[in-house]
PDB file of C-alpha atoms in Angstrom:
ATOM      1  CA  UNK A 571      38.392 -45.159  33.400  1.00 39.00           C
ATOM      2  CA  UNK A 572      36.549 -42.558  35.180  1.00 41.00           C
ATOM      3  CA  UNK A 573      38.600 -39.435  33.481  1.00 40.00           C
ATOM      4  CA  UNK A 574      37.716 -41.193  29.872  1.00 42.00           C
ATOM      5  CA  UNK A 575      34.395 -41.574  31.131  1.00 41.00           C
ATOM      6  CA  UNK A 576      33.849 -37.672  31.554  1.00 41.00           C
ATOM      7  CA  UNK A 577      36.062 -36.518  28.809  1.00 46.00           C
ATOM      8  CA  UNK A 578      33.516 -38.665  26.338  1.00 51.00           C
ATOM      9  CA  UNK A 579      30.353 -37.066  27.933  1.00 50.00           C
ATOM     10  CA  UNK A 580      28.535 -34.545  26.314  1.00 50.00           C
ATOM     11  CA  UNK A 581      28.280 -31.221  27.674  1.00 51.00           C
ATOM     12  CA  UNK A 582      24.601 -29.645  28.113  1.00 56.00           C
ATOM     13  CA  UNK A 583      23.986 -26.048  27.625  1.00 55.00           C
ATOM     14  CA  UNK A 584      21.862 -24.225  30.417  1.00 63.00           C
ATOM     15  CA  UNK A 585      18.767 -22.568  28.232  1.00 74.00           C
ATOM     16  CA  UNK A 586      17.633 -19.662  30.233  1.00 81.00           C
ATOM     17  CA  UNK A 587      13.838 -19.868  30.671  1.00 86.00           C
ATOM     18  CA  UNK A 588      12.384 -15.765  30.770  1.00 87.00           C
ATOM     19  CA  UNK A 589       9.606 -16.236  33.182  1.00 88.00           C
ATOM     20  CA  UNK A 590       8.868 -12.277  33.634  1.00 92.00           C
ATOM     21  CA  UNK A 591      10.437  -8.908  31.990  1.00 94.00           C
ATOM     22  CA  UNK A 592      12.114  -6.548  33.446  1.00 96.00           C
ATOM     23  CA  UNK A 593      10.067  -3.138  34.893  1.00 96.00           C
ATOM     24  CA  UNK A 594       9.082  -1.451  31.691  1.00 96.00           C
ATOM     25  CA  UNK A 595      11.436   1.555  32.996  1.00 96.00           C
ATOM     26  CA  UNK A 596      14.332  -0.966  33.462  1.00 97.00           C
ATOM     27  CA  UNK A 597      13.658  -2.761  30.140  1.00 97.00           C
ATOM     28  CA  UNK A 598      13.355   0.947  28.629  1.00 97.00           C
ATOM     29  CA  UNK A 599      16.810   1.821  30.210  1.00 96.00           C
ATOM     30  CA  UNK A 600      18.397  -1.752  28.627  1.00 96.00           C
ATOM     31  CA  UNK A 601      16.833  -0.902  24.950  1.00 96.00           C
ATOM     32  CA  UNK A 602      18.623   2.279  24.967  1.00 95.00           C
ATOM     33  CA  UNK A 603      21.807   1.248  26.110  1.00 95.00           C
ATOM     34  CA  UNK A 604      21.898  -1.352  23.071  1.00 95.00           C
ATOM     35  CA  UNK A 605      21.239   1.232  20.571  1.00 95.00           C
ATOM     36  CA  UNK A 606      23.128   1.664  17.469  1.00 94.00           C
ATOM     37  CA  UNK A 607      24.783   4.425  18.154  1.00 93.00           C
ATOM     38  CA  UNK A 608      27.395   5.695  15.688  1.00 94.00           C
ATOM     39  CA  UNK A 609      28.807   9.105  14.408  1.00 96.00           C
ATOM     40  CA  UNK A 610      28.908   8.220  10.445  1.00 97.00           C
ATOM     41  CA  UNK A 611      27.591   5.055   8.805  1.00 97.00           C
ATOM     42  CA  UNK A 612      27.764   3.890   5.228  1.00 97.00           C
ATOM     43  CA  UNK A 613      26.695   0.880   3.713  1.00 97.00           C
ATOM     44  CA  UNK A 614      25.753  -1.049   0.214  1.00 96.00           C
ATOM     45  CA  UNK A 615      22.193  -1.877  -0.275  1.00 96.00           C
ATOM     46  CA  UNK A 616      19.956  -4.175  -1.904  1.00 95.00           C
ATOM     47  CA  UNK A 617      15.948  -4.369  -1.666  1.00 93.00           C
ATOM     48  CA  UNK A 618      12.427  -4.564  -3.272  1.00 94.00           C
ATOM     49  CA  UNK A 619       9.457  -1.838  -2.891  1.00 92.00           C
ATOM     50  CA  UNK A 620       6.048  -3.093  -3.911  1.00 93.00           C
ATOM     51  CA  UNK A 621       2.784  -0.762  -3.355  1.00 90.00           C
ATOM     52  CA  UNK A 622      -0.553  -1.644  -5.154  1.00 86.00           C
ATOM     53  CA  UNK A 623       1.103  -0.075  -8.265  1.00 89.00           C
ATOM     54  CA  UNK A 624       4.087  -0.963  -8.681  1.00 89.00           C
ATOM     55  CA  UNK A 625       6.584  -3.414  -7.765  1.00 90.00           C
ATOM     56  CA  UNK A 626      10.510  -3.422  -8.439  1.00 87.00           C
ATOM     57  CA  UNK A 627      13.827  -4.126  -6.638  1.00 89.00           C
ATOM     58  CA  UNK A 628      16.940  -1.928  -6.435  1.00 90.00           C
ATOM     59  CA  UNK A 629      20.283  -2.198  -5.701  1.00 93.00           C
ATOM     60  CA  UNK A 630      22.553   1.640  -4.041  1.00 94.00           C
ATOM     61  CA  UNK A 631      24.258   2.854  -1.586  1.00 96.00           C
ATOM     62  CA  UNK A 632      23.068   4.549   2.064  1.00 97.00           C
ATOM     63  CA  UNK A 633      25.009   7.149   3.976  1.00 98.00           C
ATOM     64  CA  UNK A 634      23.869   8.439   7.340  1.00 98.00           C
ATOM     65  CA  UNK A 635      25.529  11.416   9.651  1.00 98.00           C
ATOM     66  CA  UNK A 636      24.114  10.685  12.754  1.00 97.00           C
ATOM     67  CA  UNK A 637      20.918  13.223  13.475  1.00 97.00           C
ATOM     68  CA  UNK A 638      21.945  15.401  10.603  1.00 97.00           C
ATOM     69  CA  UNK A 639      21.851  13.810   7.129  1.00 98.00           C
ATOM     70  CA  UNK A 640      20.642  10.530   5.117  1.00 98.00           C
ATOM     71  CA  UNK A 641      21.663  10.184   1.793  1.00 97.00           C
ATOM     72  CA  UNK A 642      20.938   7.154  -0.310  1.00 96.00           C
ATOM     73  CA  UNK A 643      21.320   6.259  -4.400  1.00 95.00           C
ATOM     74  CA  UNK A 644      19.288   3.708  -6.027  1.00 92.00           C
ATOM     75  CA  UNK A 645      20.504   2.077  -9.050  1.00 86.00           C
ATOM     76  CA  UNK A 646      18.232  -0.947 -11.128  1.00 74.00           C
ATOM     77  CA  UNK A 647      21.630  -2.333 -12.106  1.00 65.00           C
ATOM     78  CA  UNK A 648      24.080  -1.971 -14.744  1.00 65.00           C
ATOM     79  CA  UNK A 649      25.665   1.210 -12.550  1.00 67.00           C
ATOM     80  CA  UNK A 650      23.315   3.550 -13.497  1.00 82.00           C
ATOM     81  CA  UNK A 651      21.850   5.617 -10.999  1.00 87.00           C
ATOM     82  CA  UNK A 652      18.182   5.763 -11.242  1.00 89.00           C
ATOM     83  CA  UNK A 653      17.497   8.403  -8.198  1.00 92.00           C
ATOM     84  CA  UNK A 654      19.189  10.127  -5.250  1.00 95.00           C
ATOM     85  CA  UNK A 655      17.427  10.869  -1.920  1.00 95.00           C
ATOM     86  CA  UNK A 656      18.716  13.312   0.834  1.00 97.00           C
ATOM     87  CA  UNK A 657      16.976  13.423   4.206  1.00 97.00           C
ATOM     88  CA  UNK A 658      18.149  16.226   6.142  1.00 97.00           C
ATOM     89  CA  UNK A 659      16.048  17.388   9.598  1.00 96.00           C
ATOM     90  CA  UNK A 660      13.151  19.796   8.071  1.00 95.00           C
ATOM     91  CA  UNK A 661      12.991  17.908   4.206  1.00 95.00           C
ATOM     92  CA  UNK A 662      12.809  15.095   2.051  1.00 95.00           C
ATOM     93  CA  UNK A 663      14.576  15.573  -1.509  1.00 96.00           C
ATOM     94  CA  UNK A 664      14.114  13.472  -4.523  1.00 95.00           C
ATOM     95  CA  UNK A 665      16.066  13.620  -7.455  1.00 95.00           C
ATOM     96  CA  UNK A 666      14.591  11.348 -10.362  1.00 94.00           C
ATOM     97  CA  UNK A 667      17.826  10.766 -12.837  1.00 91.00           C
ATOM     98  CA  UNK A 668      15.918   8.951 -15.241  1.00 88.00           C
ATOM     99  CA  UNK A 669      13.136  11.602 -15.908  1.00 92.00           C
ATOM    100  CA  UNK A 670      15.610  14.431 -14.650  1.00 95.00           C
ATOM    101  CA  UNK A 671      13.055  15.973 -12.491  1.00 96.00           C
ATOM    102  CA  UNK A 672      13.349  17.016  -8.727  1.00 96.00           C
ATOM    103  CA  UNK A 673      10.939  16.749  -5.918  1.00 93.00           C
ATOM    104  CA  UNK A 674      11.121  18.420  -2.342  1.00 94.00           C
ATOM    105  CA  UNK A 675       8.773  17.293   0.903  1.00 93.00           C
ATOM    106  CA  UNK A 676       8.520  18.127   4.350  1.00 94.00           C
ATOM    107  CA  UNK A 677       7.892  15.571   6.826  1.00 94.00           C
ATOM    108  CA  UNK A 678       4.348  16.811   7.449  1.00 93.00           C
ATOM    109  CA  UNK A 679       3.394  16.138   3.667  1.00 91.00           C
ATOM    110  CA  UNK A 680       4.921  12.972   3.590  1.00 86.00           C
ATOM    111  CA  UNK A 681       3.478  11.778   7.071  1.00 87.00           C
ATOM    112  CA  UNK A 682      -0.116  13.107   5.524  1.00 86.00           C
ATOM    113  CA  UNK A 683       1.009  10.506   2.361  1.00 80.00           C
ATOM    114  CA  UNK A 684       1.834   7.559   4.336  1.00 78.00           C
ATOM    115  CA  UNK A 685      -0.959   8.295   7.053  1.00 77.00           C
ATOM    116  CA  UNK A 686       2.078   7.401   9.751  1.00 79.00           C
ATOM    117  CA  UNK A 687       4.165  10.257  11.763  1.00 82.00           C
ATOM    118  CA  UNK A 688       7.364  10.167  10.393  1.00 88.00           C
ATOM    119  CA  UNK A 689      10.207  12.514  10.760  1.00 93.00           C
ATOM    120  CA  UNK A 690      14.151  12.419  10.010  1.00 96.00           C
ATOM    121  CA  UNK A 691      14.714  10.707  13.693  1.00 95.00           C
ATOM    122  CA  UNK A 692      12.184   8.397  13.534  1.00 94.00           C
ATOM    123  CA  UNK A 693      13.262   7.368   9.863  1.00 95.00           C
ATOM    124  CA  UNK A 694      16.854   7.169  11.214  1.00 96.00           C
ATOM    125  CA  UNK A 695      15.843   4.961  13.919  1.00 96.00           C
ATOM    126  CA  UNK A 696      13.996   2.452  11.659  1.00 95.00           C
ATOM    127  CA  UNK A 697      16.993   2.150   9.757  1.00 96.00           C
ATOM    128  CA  UNK A 698      19.473   1.314  11.965  1.00 96.00           C
ATOM    129  CA  UNK A 699      17.077  -0.987  14.325  1.00 96.00           C
ATOM    130  CA  UNK A 700      17.070   1.663  17.338  1.00 96.00           C
ATOM    131  CA  UNK A 701      13.500   1.857  19.022  1.00 96.00           C
ATOM    132  CA  UNK A 702      11.056   5.276  17.848  1.00 93.00           C
ATOM    133  CA  UNK A 703       8.684   4.700  21.450  1.00 89.00           C
ATOM    134  CA  UNK A 704       7.607   8.159  22.758  1.00 88.00           C
ATOM    135  CA  UNK A 705       9.165   6.888  26.318  1.00 92.00           C
ATOM    136  CA  UNK A 706       9.520  10.178  28.112  1.00 88.00           C
ATOM    137  CA  UNK A 707       5.699  11.548  27.701  1.00 85.00           C
ATOM    138  CA  UNK A 708       3.874   7.864  27.817  1.00 88.00           C
ATOM    139  CA  UNK A 709       3.684   5.361  30.112  1.00 94.00           C
ATOM    140  CA  UNK A 710       4.977   1.837  29.054  1.00 96.00           C
ATOM    141  CA  UNK A 711       3.985  -1.595  30.128  1.00 97.00           C
ATOM    142  CA  UNK A 712       6.373  -4.807  29.824  1.00 97.00           C
ATOM    143  CA  UNK A 713       6.068  -8.523  29.827  1.00 97.00           C
ATOM    144  CA  UNK A 714       7.086 -11.663  28.310  1.00 96.00           C
ATOM    145  CA  UNK A 715       5.618 -14.003  25.389  1.00 95.00           C
ATOM    146  CA  UNK A 716       7.090 -16.947  23.649  1.00 92.00           C
ATOM    147  CA  UNK A 717      10.419 -15.843  25.362  1.00 93.00           C
ATOM    148  CA  UNK A 718      10.921 -12.798  24.115  1.00 96.00           C
ATOM    149  CA  UNK A 719      10.201  -9.245  26.064  1.00 97.00           C
ATOM    150  CA  UNK A 720       7.395  -7.181  25.252  1.00 97.00           C
ATOM    151  CA  UNK A 721       6.958  -3.365  25.305  1.00 97.00           C
ATOM    152  CA  UNK A 722       4.080  -1.212  24.716  1.00 97.00           C
ATOM    153  CA  UNK A 723       2.462   1.884  25.567  1.00 96.00           C
ATOM    154  CA  UNK A 724      -0.703  -0.103  26.233  1.00 95.00           C
ATOM    155  CA  UNK A 725      -1.139  -3.296  28.322  1.00 96.00           C
ATOM    156  CA  UNK A 726      -1.393  -7.051  27.330  1.00 95.00           C
ATOM    157  CA  UNK A 727      -4.995  -6.649  29.441  1.00 95.00           C
ATOM    158  CA  UNK A 728      -6.038  -3.703  27.202  1.00 94.00           C
ATOM    159  CA  UNK A 729      -4.562  -5.064  23.995  1.00 94.00           C
ATOM    160  CA  UNK A 730      -6.533  -8.118  24.450  1.00 93.00           C
ATOM    161  CA  UNK A 731      -9.361  -6.102  25.369  1.00 93.00           C
ATOM    162  CA  UNK A 732      -9.671  -3.476  22.562  1.00 93.00           C
ATOM    163  CA  UNK A 733      -8.760  -6.555  19.966  1.00 89.00           C
ATOM    164  CA  UNK A 734     -12.056  -8.105  21.182  1.00 91.00           C
ATOM    165  CA  UNK A 735     -14.291  -5.377  21.110  1.00 90.00           C
ATOM    166  CA  UNK A 736     -15.797  -3.431  18.494  1.00 87.00           C
ATOM    167  CA  UNK A 737     -14.958  -0.010  19.617  1.00 89.00           C
ATOM    168  CA  UNK A 738     -11.377   0.997  19.313  1.00 91.00           C
ATOM    169  CA  UNK A 739      -9.050   3.442  20.685  1.00 91.00           C
ATOM    170  CA  UNK A 740      -8.251   6.107  18.390  1.00 91.00           C
ATOM    171  CA  UNK A 741      -4.859   6.704  19.250  1.00 91.00           C
ATOM    172  CA  UNK A 742      -1.580   5.472  18.080  1.00 91.00           C
ATOM    173  CA  UNK A 743       0.087   2.223  20.356  1.00 94.00           C
ATOM    174  CA  UNK A 744       3.709   1.300  20.117  1.00 96.00           C
ATOM    175  CA  UNK A 745       4.712  -2.176  20.506  1.00 97.00           C
ATOM    176  CA  UNK A 746       7.840  -3.895  20.535  1.00 97.00           C
ATOM    177  CA  UNK A 747       9.633  -7.259  21.069  1.00 97.00           C
ATOM    178  CA  UNK A 748      13.061  -7.108  22.056  1.00 97.00           C
ATOM    179  CA  UNK A 749      15.677 -10.132  22.361  1.00 96.00           C
ATOM    180  CA  UNK A 750      16.239 -10.576  26.691  1.00 96.00           C
ATOM    181  CA  UNK A 751      19.959 -11.658  25.823  1.00 94.00           C
ATOM    182  CA  UNK A 752      21.087  -8.272  23.594  1.00 95.00           C
ATOM    183  CA  UNK A 753      18.069  -6.155  24.184  1.00 96.00           C
ATOM    184  CA  UNK A 754      17.885  -5.459  20.756  1.00 97.00           C
ATOM    185  CA  UNK A 755      14.581  -4.548  18.950  1.00 97.00           C
ATOM    186  CA  UNK A 756      13.892  -7.668  16.805  1.00 96.00           C
ATOM    187  CA  UNK A 757      10.246  -5.885  16.002  1.00 97.00           C
ATOM    188  CA  UNK A 758       8.276  -2.717  16.583  1.00 97.00           C
ATOM    189  CA  UNK A 759       5.212  -1.688  15.374  1.00 95.00           C
ATOM    190  CA  UNK A 760       2.525   1.753  15.705  1.00 94.00           C
ATOM    191  CA  UNK A 761      -1.126   1.586  15.349  1.00 93.00           C
ATOM    192  CA  UNK A 762      -4.199   2.816  15.024  1.00 92.00           C
ATOM    193  CA  UNK A 763      -6.985   0.280  15.967  1.00 92.00           C
ATOM    194  CA  UNK A 764     -10.070   2.027  15.309  1.00 91.00           C
ATOM    195  CA  UNK A 765      -8.304   3.241  11.925  1.00 89.00           C
ATOM    196  CA  UNK A 766      -6.621   0.274  10.695  1.00 89.00           C
ATOM    197  CA  UNK A 767      -3.499   1.475  10.390  1.00 91.00           C
ATOM    198  CA  UNK A 768      -0.087   0.090  10.813  1.00 93.00           C
ATOM    199  CA  UNK A 769       4.138   1.083  10.558  1.00 93.00           C
ATOM    200  CA  UNK A 770       5.560  -2.331  11.356  1.00 95.00           C
ATOM    201  CA  UNK A 771       9.267  -2.938  11.189  1.00 97.00           C
ATOM    202  CA  UNK A 772      10.933  -6.631  11.620  1.00 98.00           C
ATOM    203  CA  UNK A 773      14.322  -6.898  12.351  1.00 98.00           C
ATOM    204  CA  UNK A 774      16.767  -9.976  11.064  1.00 97.00           C
ATOM    205  CA  UNK A 775      20.439 -11.127  10.467  1.00 97.00           C
ATOM    206  CA  UNK A 776      22.157  -9.419  13.431  1.00 96.00           C
ATOM    207  CA  UNK A 777      25.668  -8.818  13.134  1.00 95.00           C
ATOM    208  CA  UNK A 778      28.561  -7.073  14.718  1.00 94.00           C
ATOM    209  CA  UNK A 779      29.961  -3.989  13.663  1.00 93.00           C
ATOM    210  CA  UNK A 780      32.387  -2.368  15.717  1.00 89.00           C
ATOM    211  CA  UNK A 781      31.373  -3.773  19.013  1.00 89.00           C
ATOM    212  CA  UNK A 782      27.747  -2.879  17.912  1.00 88.00           C
ATOM    213  CA  UNK A 783      24.731  -5.287  17.173  1.00 91.00           C
ATOM    214  CA  UNK A 784      22.812  -3.910  13.715  1.00 95.00           C
ATOM    215  CA  UNK A 785      20.055  -5.732  12.213  1.00 97.00           C
ATOM    216  CA  UNK A 786      21.576  -6.601   8.411  1.00 97.00           C
ATOM    217  CA  UNK A 787      17.748  -7.309   7.195  1.00 98.00           C
ATOM    218  CA  UNK A 788      15.151  -5.001   7.576  1.00 97.00           C
ATOM    219  CA  UNK A 789      11.239  -5.297   6.616  1.00 97.00           C
ATOM    220  CA  UNK A 790       9.061  -2.748   6.705  1.00 96.00           C
ATOM    221  CA  UNK A 791       5.383  -2.152   5.791  1.00 94.00           C
ATOM    222  CA  UNK A 792       2.538   0.640   5.888  1.00 91.00           C
ATOM    223  CA  UNK A 793      -0.918  -0.408   6.320  1.00 90.00           C
ATOM    224  CA  UNK A 794      -3.528   2.404   5.768  1.00 87.00           C
ATOM    225  CA  UNK A 795      -6.375   2.336   2.754  1.00 83.00           C
ATOM    226  CA  UNK A 796      -3.667   0.633   0.624  1.00 85.00           C
ATOM    227  CA  UNK A 797      -0.395  -1.131   1.592  1.00 90.00           C
ATOM    228  CA  UNK A 798       3.214  -0.511   1.153  1.00 91.00           C
ATOM    229  CA  UNK A 799       5.966  -3.070   1.466  1.00 95.00           C
ATOM    230  CA  UNK A 800       9.676  -2.240   1.671  1.00 95.00           C
ATOM    231  CA  UNK A 801      12.734  -4.723   2.033  1.00 97.00           C
ATOM    232  CA  UNK A 802      16.136  -3.751   2.687  1.00 96.00           C
ATOM    233  CA  UNK A 803      19.500  -5.817   3.017  1.00 97.00           C
ATOM    234  CA  UNK A 804      22.676  -3.872   4.441  1.00 97.00           C
ATOM    235  CA  UNK A 805      26.170  -4.907   3.485  1.00 97.00           C
ATOM    236  CA  UNK A 806      29.952  -3.699   3.669  1.00 96.00           C
ATOM    237  CA  UNK A 807      28.873  -1.644   6.910  1.00 97.00           C
ATOM    238  CA  UNK A 808      31.695   0.786   7.271  1.00 95.00           C
ATOM    239  CA  UNK A 809      31.326   3.040  10.671  1.00 96.00           C
ATOM    240  CA  UNK A 810      32.087   6.339  11.467  1.00 91.00           C
ATOM    241  CA  UNK A 811      34.568   7.196   8.628  1.00 94.00           C
ATOM    242  CA  UNK A 812      34.063  11.184   7.417  1.00 96.00           C
ATOM    243  CA  UNK A 813      31.541  10.845   4.506  1.00 96.00           C
ATOM    244  CA  UNK A 814      30.493  13.515   1.716  1.00 96.00           C
ATOM    245  CA  UNK A 815      27.143  13.716   0.574  1.00 96.00           C
ATOM    246  CA  UNK A 816      26.753  15.408  -2.940  1.00 94.00           C
ATOM    247  CA  UNK A 817      22.965  16.258  -3.740  1.00 95.00           C
ATOM    248  CA  UNK A 818      23.146  18.964  -6.509  1.00 93.00           C
ATOM    249  CA  UNK A 819      20.625  19.440  -8.674  1.00 94.00           C
ATOM    250  CA  UNK A 820      21.103  20.371 -12.669  1.00 93.00           C
ATOM    251  CA  UNK A 821      19.049  23.602 -13.519  1.00 92.00           C
ATOM    252  CA  UNK A 822      17.948  21.571 -16.336  1.00 94.00           C
ATOM    253  CA  UNK A 823      15.983  19.306 -14.328  1.00 95.00           C
ATOM    254  CA  UNK A 824      11.808  19.830 -13.711  1.00 94.00           C
ATOM    255  CA  UNK A 825      10.920  20.836 -10.603  1.00 94.00           C
ATOM    256  CA  UNK A 826       7.711  19.219  -9.260  1.00 90.00           C
ATOM    257  CA  UNK A 827       5.863  20.862  -6.744  1.00 78.00           C
TER     258      UNK A 827
END
């Protein structure tokens, strides 16, 4: 009877309650160890883009050679390619198949247009869900909120004070939410409170690929004097297979300067 009773009892799962976050230095090491590290990556993508002037959905393909190249082919559907984007370490190249035009921009120019500091390494990290904080040259702080670890270049006390006061600091503040179990980034943002400027990214639908967690849904927003929103969904992710990055601009294309 006792054996039958024991076998029929429900098994209780003990839930870990986090009351304190690791020190910032320890948390940073844990986050960097959990980074999505790869040499090559390809994926099918689908997404939506919106700003004050336009709103559209798209599909396409994305390829990345780590720390070197990002290649994106965009299609509105029906198998037609609308455009092709190539990011290298120095520049962003865009070829518009529909209008037969080609455009090249430096990251400095792109940063000025979006009013947010952008570089190849930063964009790569944002796409694959790796932390973009400047951990080497800035002091960081950690704490727990709603069972999520917080990591920021400002303390929780400082952030609350700045939000209450009319005088705001004129520098970039980094804030990330971290999964305590996996050390993966749930969300991260870079914000200038005085200029009311923010780059924010959220990550959802984490799946394991070759022993590594990656978010298959990415939601990015840039808020300045206008708002830009971009959502991306990844599928058919393949890792560490050598890829080609075709990007040849026909001579008949108009170069936009």
